[in-house]
PDB file of C-alpha atoms in Angstrom:
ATOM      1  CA  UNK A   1     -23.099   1.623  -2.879  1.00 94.00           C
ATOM      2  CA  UNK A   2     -21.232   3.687  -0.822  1.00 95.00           C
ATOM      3  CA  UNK A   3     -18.830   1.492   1.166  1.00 97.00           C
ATOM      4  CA  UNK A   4     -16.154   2.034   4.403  1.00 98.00           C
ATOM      5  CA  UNK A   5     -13.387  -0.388   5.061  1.00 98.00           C
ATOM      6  CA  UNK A   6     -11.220   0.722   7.788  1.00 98.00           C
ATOM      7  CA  UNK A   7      -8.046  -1.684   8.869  1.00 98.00           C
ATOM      8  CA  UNK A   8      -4.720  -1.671  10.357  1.00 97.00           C
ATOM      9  CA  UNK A   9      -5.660  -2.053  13.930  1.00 97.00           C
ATOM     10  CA  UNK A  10      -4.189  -4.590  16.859  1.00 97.00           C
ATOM     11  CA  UNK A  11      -2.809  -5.163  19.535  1.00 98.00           C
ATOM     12  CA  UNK A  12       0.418  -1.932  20.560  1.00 98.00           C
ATOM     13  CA  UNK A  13       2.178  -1.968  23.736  1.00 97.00           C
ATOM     14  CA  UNK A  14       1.889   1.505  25.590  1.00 97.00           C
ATOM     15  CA  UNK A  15       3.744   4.394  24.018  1.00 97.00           C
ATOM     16  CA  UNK A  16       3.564   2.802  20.829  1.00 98.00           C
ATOM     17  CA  UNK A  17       1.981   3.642  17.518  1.00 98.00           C
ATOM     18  CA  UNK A  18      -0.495   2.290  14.334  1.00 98.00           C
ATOM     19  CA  UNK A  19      -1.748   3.729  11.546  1.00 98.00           C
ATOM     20  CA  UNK A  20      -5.338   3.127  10.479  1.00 98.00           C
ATOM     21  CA  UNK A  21      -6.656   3.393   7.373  1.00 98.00           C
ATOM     22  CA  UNK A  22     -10.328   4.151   5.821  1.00 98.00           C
ATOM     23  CA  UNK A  23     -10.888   2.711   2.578  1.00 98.00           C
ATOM     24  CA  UNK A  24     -13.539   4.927   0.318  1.00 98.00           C
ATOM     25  CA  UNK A  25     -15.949   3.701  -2.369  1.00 97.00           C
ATOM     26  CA  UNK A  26     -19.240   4.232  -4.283  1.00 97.00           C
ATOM     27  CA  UNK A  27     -18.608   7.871  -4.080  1.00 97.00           C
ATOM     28  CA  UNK A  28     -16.199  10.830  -5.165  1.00 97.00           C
ATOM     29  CA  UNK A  29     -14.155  11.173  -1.448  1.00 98.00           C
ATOM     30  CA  UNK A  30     -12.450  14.121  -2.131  1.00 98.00           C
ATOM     31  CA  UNK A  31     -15.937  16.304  -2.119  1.00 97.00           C
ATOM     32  CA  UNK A  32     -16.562  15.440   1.536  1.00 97.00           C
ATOM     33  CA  UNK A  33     -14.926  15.922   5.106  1.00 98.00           C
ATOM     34  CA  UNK A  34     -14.433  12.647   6.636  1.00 98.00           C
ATOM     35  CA  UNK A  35     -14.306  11.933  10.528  1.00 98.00           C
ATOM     36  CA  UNK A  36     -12.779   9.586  12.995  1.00 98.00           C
ATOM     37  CA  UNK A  37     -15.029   8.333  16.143  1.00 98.00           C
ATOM     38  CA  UNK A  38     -14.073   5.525  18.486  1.00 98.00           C
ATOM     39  CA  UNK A  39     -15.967   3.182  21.209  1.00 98.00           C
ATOM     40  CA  UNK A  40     -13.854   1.937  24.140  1.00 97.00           C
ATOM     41  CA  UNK A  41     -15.646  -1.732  25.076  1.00 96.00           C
ATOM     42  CA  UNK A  42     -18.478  -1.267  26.863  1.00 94.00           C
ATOM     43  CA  UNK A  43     -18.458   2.932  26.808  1.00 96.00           C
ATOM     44  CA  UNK A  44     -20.281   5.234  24.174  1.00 96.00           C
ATOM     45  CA  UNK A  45     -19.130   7.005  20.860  1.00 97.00           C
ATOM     46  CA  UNK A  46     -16.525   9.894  21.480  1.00 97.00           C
ATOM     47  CA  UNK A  47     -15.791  11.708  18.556  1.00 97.00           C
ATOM     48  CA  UNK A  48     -11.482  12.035  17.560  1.00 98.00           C
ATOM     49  CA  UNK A  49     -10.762  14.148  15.031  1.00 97.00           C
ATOM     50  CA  UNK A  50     -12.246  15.807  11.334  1.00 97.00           C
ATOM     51  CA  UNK A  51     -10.791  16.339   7.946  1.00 98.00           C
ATOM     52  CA  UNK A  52     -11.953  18.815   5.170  1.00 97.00           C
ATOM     53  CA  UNK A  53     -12.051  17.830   0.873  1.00 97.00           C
ATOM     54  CA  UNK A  54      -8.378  19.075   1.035  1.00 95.00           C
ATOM     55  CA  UNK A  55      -6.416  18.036   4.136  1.00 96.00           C
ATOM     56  CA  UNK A  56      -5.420  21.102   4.871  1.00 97.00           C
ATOM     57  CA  UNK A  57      -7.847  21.517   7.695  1.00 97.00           C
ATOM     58  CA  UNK A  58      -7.549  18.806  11.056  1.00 98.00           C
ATOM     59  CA  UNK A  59      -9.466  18.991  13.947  1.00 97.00           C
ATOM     60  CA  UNK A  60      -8.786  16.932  17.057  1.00 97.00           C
ATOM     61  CA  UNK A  61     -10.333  16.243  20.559  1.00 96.00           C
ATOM     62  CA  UNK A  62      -8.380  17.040  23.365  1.00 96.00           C
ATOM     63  CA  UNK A  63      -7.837  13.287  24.302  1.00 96.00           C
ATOM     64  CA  UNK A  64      -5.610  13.096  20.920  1.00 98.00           C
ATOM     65  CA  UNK A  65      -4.394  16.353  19.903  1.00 97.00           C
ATOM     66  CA  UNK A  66      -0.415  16.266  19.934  1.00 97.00           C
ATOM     67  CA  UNK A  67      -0.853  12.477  19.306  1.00 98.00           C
ATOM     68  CA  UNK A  68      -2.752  11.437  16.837  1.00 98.00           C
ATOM     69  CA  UNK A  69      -3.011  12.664  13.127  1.00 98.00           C
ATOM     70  CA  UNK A  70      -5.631  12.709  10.484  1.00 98.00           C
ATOM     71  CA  UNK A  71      -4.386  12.876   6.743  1.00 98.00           C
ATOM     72  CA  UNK A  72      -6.217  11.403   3.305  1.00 98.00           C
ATOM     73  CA  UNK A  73      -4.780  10.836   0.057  1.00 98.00           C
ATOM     74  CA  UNK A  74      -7.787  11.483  -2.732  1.00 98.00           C
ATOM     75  CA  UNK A  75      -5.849  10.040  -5.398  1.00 98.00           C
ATOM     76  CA  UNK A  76      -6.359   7.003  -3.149  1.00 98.00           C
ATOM     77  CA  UNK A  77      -9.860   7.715  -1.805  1.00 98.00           C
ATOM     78  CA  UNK A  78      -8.287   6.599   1.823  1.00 98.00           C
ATOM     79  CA  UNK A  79      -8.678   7.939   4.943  1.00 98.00           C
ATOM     80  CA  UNK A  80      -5.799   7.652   7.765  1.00 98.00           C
ATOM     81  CA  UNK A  81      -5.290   8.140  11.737  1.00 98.00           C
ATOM     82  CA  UNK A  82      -1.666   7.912  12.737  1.00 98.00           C
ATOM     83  CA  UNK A  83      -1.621   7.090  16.424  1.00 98.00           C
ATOM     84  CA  UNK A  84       1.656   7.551  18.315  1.00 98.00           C
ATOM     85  CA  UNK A  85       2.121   7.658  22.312  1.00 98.00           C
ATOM     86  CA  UNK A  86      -0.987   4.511  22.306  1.00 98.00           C
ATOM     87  CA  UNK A  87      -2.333   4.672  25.772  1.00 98.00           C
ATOM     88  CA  UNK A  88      -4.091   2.240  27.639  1.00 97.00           C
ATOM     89  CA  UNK A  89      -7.404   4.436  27.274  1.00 97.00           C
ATOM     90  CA  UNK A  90      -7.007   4.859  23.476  1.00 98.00           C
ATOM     91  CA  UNK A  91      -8.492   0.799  23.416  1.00 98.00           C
ATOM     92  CA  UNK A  92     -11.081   1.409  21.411  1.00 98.00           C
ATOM     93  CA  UNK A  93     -13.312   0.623  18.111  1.00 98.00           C
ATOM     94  CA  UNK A  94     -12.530   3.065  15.810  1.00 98.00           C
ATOM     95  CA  UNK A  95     -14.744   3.757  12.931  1.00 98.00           C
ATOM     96  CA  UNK A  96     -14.247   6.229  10.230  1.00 98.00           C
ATOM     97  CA  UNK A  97     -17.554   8.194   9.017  1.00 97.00           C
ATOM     98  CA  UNK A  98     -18.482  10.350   6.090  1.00 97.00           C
ATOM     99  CA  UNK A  99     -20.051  14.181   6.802  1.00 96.00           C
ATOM    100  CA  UNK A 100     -22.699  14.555   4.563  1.00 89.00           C
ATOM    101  CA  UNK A 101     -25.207  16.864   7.459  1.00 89.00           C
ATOM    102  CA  UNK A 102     -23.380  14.990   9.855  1.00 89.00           C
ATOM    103  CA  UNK A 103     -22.207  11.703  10.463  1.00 93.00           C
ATOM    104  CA  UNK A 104     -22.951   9.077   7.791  1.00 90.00           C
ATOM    105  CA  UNK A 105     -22.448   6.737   6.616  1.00 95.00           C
ATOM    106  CA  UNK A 106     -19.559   4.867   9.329  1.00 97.00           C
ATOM    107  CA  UNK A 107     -17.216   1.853   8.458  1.00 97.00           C
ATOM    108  CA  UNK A 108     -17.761  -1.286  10.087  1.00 97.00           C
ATOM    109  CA  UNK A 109     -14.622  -0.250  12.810  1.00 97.00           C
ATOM    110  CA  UNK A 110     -11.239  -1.390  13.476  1.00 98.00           C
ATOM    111  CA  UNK A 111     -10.031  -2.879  17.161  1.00 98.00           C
ATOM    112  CA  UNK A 112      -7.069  -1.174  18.633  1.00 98.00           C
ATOM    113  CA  UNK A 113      -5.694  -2.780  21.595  1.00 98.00           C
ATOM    114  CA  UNK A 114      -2.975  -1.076  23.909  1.00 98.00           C
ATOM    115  CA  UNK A 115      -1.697  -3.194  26.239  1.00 97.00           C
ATOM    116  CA  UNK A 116       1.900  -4.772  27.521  1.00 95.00           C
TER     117      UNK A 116
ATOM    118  CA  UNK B   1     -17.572  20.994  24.833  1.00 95.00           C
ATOM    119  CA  UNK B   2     -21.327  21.415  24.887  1.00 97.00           C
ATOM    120  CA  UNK B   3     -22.759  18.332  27.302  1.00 98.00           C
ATOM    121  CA  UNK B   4     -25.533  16.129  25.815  1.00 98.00           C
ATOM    122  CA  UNK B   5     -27.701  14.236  28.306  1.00 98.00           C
ATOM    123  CA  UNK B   6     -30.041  11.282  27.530  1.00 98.00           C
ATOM    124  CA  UNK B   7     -32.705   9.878  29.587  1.00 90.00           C
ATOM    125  CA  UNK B   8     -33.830   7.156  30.476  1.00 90.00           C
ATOM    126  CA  UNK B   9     -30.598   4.778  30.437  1.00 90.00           C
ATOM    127  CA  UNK B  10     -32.488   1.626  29.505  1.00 90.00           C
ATOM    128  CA  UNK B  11     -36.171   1.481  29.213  1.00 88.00           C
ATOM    129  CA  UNK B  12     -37.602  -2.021  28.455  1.00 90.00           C
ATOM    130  CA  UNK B  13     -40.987  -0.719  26.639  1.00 92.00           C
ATOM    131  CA  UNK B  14     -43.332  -3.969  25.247  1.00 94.00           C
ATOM    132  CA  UNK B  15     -43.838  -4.957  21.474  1.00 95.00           C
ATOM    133  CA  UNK B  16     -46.389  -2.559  19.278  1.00 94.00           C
ATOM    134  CA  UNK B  17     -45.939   0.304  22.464  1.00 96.00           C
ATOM    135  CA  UNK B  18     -44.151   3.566  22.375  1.00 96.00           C
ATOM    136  CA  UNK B  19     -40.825   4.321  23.138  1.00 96.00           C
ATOM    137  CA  UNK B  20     -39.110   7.753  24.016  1.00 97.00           C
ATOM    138  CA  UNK B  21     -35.829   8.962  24.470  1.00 97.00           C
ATOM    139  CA  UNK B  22     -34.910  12.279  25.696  1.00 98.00           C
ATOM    140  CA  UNK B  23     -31.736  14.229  24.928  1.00 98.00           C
ATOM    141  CA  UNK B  24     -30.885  17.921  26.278  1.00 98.00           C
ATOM    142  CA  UNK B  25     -27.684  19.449  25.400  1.00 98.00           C
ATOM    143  CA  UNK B  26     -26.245  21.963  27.969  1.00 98.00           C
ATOM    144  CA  UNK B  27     -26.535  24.699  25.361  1.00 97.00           C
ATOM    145  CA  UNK B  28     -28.308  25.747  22.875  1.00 97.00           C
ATOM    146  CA  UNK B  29     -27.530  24.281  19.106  1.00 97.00           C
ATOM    147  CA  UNK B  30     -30.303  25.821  17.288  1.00 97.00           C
ATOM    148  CA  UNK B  31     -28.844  28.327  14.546  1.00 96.00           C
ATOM    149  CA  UNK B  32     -30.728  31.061  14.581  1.00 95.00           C
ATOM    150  CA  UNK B  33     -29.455  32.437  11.040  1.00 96.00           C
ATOM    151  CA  UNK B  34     -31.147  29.301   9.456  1.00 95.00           C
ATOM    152  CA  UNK B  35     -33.863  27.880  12.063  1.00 96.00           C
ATOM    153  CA  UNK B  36     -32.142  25.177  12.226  1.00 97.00           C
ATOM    154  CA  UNK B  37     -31.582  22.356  15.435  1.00 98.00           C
ATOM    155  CA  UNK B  38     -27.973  20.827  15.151  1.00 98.00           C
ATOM    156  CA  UNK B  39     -28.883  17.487  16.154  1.00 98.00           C
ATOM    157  CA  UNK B  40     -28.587  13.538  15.031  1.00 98.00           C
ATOM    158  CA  UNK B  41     -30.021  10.185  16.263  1.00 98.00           C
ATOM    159  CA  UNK B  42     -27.942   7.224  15.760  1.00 98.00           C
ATOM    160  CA  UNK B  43     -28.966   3.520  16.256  1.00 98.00           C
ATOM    161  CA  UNK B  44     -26.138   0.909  17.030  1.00 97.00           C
ATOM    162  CA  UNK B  45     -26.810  -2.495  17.025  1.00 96.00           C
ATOM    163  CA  UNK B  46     -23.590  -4.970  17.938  1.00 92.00           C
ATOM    164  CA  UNK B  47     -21.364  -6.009  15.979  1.00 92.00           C
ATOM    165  CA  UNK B  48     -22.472  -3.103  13.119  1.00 95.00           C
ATOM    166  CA  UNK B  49     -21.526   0.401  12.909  1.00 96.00           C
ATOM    167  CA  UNK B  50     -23.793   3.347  13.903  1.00 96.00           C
ATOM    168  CA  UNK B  51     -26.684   4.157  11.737  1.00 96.00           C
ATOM    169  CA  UNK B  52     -27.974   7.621  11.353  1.00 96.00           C
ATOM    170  CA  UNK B  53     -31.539   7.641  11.984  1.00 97.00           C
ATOM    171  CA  UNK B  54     -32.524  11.629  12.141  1.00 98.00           C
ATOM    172  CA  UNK B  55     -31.052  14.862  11.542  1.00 97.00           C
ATOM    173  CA  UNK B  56     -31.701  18.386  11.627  1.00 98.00           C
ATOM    174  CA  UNK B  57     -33.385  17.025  15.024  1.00 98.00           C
ATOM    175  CA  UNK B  58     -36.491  16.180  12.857  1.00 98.00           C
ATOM    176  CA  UNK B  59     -35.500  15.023   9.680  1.00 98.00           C
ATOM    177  CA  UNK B  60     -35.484  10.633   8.491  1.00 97.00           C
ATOM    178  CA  UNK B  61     -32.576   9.612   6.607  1.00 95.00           C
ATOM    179  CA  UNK B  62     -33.633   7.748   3.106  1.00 93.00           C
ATOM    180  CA  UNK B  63     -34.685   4.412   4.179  1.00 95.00           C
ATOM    181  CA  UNK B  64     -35.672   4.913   7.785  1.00 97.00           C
ATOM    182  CA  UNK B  65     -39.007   3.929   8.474  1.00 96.00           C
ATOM    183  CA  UNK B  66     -41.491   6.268   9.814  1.00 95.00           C
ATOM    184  CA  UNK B  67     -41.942   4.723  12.757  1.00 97.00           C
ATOM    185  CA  UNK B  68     -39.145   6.714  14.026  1.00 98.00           C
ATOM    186  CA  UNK B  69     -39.585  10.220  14.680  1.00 98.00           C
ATOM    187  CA  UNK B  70     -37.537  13.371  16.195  1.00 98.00           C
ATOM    188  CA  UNK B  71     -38.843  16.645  17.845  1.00 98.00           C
ATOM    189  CA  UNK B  72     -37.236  19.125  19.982  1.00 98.00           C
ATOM    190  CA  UNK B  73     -35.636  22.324  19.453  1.00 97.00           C
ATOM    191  CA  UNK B  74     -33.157  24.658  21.434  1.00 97.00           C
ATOM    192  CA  UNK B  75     -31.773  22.670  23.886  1.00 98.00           C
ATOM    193  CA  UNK B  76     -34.369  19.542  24.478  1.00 98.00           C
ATOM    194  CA  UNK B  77     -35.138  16.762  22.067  1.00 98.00           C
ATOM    195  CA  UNK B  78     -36.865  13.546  21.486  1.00 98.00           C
ATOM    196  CA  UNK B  79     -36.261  10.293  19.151  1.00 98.00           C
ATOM    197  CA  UNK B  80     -39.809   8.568  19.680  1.00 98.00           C
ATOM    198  CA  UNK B  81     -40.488   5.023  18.095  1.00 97.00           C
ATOM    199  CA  UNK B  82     -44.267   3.954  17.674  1.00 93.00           C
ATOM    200  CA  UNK B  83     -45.261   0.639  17.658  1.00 92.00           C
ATOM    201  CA  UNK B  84     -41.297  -0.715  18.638  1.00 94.00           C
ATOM    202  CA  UNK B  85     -40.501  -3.561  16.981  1.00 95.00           C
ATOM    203  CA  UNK B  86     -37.915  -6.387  17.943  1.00 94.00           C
ATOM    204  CA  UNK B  87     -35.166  -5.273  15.501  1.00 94.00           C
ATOM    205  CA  UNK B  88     -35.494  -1.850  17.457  1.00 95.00           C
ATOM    206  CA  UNK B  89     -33.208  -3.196  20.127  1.00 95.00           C
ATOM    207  CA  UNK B  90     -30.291  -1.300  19.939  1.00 96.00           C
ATOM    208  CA  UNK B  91     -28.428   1.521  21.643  1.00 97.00           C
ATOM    209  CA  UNK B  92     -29.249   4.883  20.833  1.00 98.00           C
ATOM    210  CA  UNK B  93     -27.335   8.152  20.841  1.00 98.00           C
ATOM    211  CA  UNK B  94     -27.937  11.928  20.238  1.00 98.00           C
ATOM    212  CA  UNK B  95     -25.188  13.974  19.045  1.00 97.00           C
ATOM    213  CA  UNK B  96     -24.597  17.501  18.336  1.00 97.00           C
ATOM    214  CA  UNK B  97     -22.947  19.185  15.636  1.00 96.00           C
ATOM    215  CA  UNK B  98     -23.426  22.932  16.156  1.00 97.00           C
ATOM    216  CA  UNK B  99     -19.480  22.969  17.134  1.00 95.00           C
ATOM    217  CA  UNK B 100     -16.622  20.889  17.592  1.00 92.00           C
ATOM    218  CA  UNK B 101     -15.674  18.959  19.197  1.00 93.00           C
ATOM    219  CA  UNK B 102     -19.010  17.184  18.030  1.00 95.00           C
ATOM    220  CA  UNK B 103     -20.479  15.589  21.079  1.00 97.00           C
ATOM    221  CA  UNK B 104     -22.236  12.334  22.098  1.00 97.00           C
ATOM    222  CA  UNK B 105     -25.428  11.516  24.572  1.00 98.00           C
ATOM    223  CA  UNK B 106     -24.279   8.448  26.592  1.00 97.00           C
ATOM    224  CA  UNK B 107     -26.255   6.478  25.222  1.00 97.00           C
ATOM    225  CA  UNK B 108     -29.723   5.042  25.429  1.00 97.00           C
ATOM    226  CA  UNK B 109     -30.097   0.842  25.474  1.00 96.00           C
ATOM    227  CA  UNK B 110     -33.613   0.172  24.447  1.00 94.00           C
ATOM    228  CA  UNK B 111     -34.841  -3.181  25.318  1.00 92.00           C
ATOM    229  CA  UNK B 112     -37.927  -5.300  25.268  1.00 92.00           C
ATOM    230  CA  UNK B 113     -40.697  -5.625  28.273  1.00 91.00           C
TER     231      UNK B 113
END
């Protein structure tokens, strides 16, 4: 069974920074590109950023880029999102997801809180 | 960033009816080198992640019952449910990937009449 399992998020006073991670299992990671989406409470889905098999290609919305960072470790089957300069508007659910045609299947979501 | 549009916001349709959900993106995300329509469905129920429902604008995921359905091509698109049921309650969102950055309807909250 192909499983998510993404942690590390809390609670991070403005300007700070977390790192999120996306645990992978049930299937061989390093053959797909893995996203990052998020949900502010009570908005819609936004998309954050994209990863090919081999890291070496990132892709980030505007929102993020210059702040956040995707990265993966294979050997690891894990999926990460370091977040530094944490806004107020980055409070969000944040859910990793596998690209098979698109987007699917998605972790359960981690709660990131930025607030003083 | 191509725009994605749903309508209605929240239609309350009754048990065993119909529901439809409309989604037009403010471009065109059919490929023309394949024929194909760059778009997904997603339900999302609280307190669970988003399930894909449809992709390829017409195409079921394994394990998604046919009562859910998707049409559309070019630039306007529907997710219709026949005979709704009560664990069809849920939000429901369109997305596009034809390009990054991969883009979102605002969602649709289906509820019960």
């Amino acid at each position: 069974e192909v499983q998510l399992v993404e942690s590390g998020g809390g609670l991070v006073q403005p300007g700070g920074s977390l790192r999120l991670s996306c645990a992978a299992s049930g299937f061989t990671f390093s053959r797909y590109w893995m996203h990052w989406v998020r949900q502010a409470p009570g908005k819609g889905l936004v998309w954050v950023s994209r990863i090919n098999t081999d890291g070496r290609s990132t892709i980030y919305a505007d929102s993020v880029k210059g702040r956040f960072t995707i990265s993966r470790d294979n050997a690891k089957n894990t999926l990460y999102l370091q977040m530094n300069s944490l806004r107020a508007e980055d409070t969000a659910v944040y859910y990793c997801a596998r690209e098979g045609v698109t987007l699917g299947p998605w972790g359960q979501g981690t709660l990131v809180t930025v607030s003083s | 960033d191509i725009v994605m549009t749903q309508s209605p916001d929240s239609p309350a349709v009754s048990l065993g009816e119909r529901a439809t959900i409309n989604c037009k993106s403010s471009q065109t995300i059919l490929n023309s080198s394949n024929n194909k329509n760059y778009l997904a469905w997603y339900q999302h129920k609280p307190g669970q992640p988003p399930k894909l429902l449809i992709y390829w604008a017409s195409t079921r995921e394994s394990g998604v019952p046919d009562r859910f359905s998707g049409s559309g091509s070019g630039t306007d698109f529907t997710l219709t449910i026949t005979s709704l049921q009560a664990d069809d309650v849920a939000v429901y969102y369109c997305q596009q990937y034809y390009a990054t950055p991969y883009t979102f309807g605002q969602g649709t909250k289906l509820e019960i009449k």
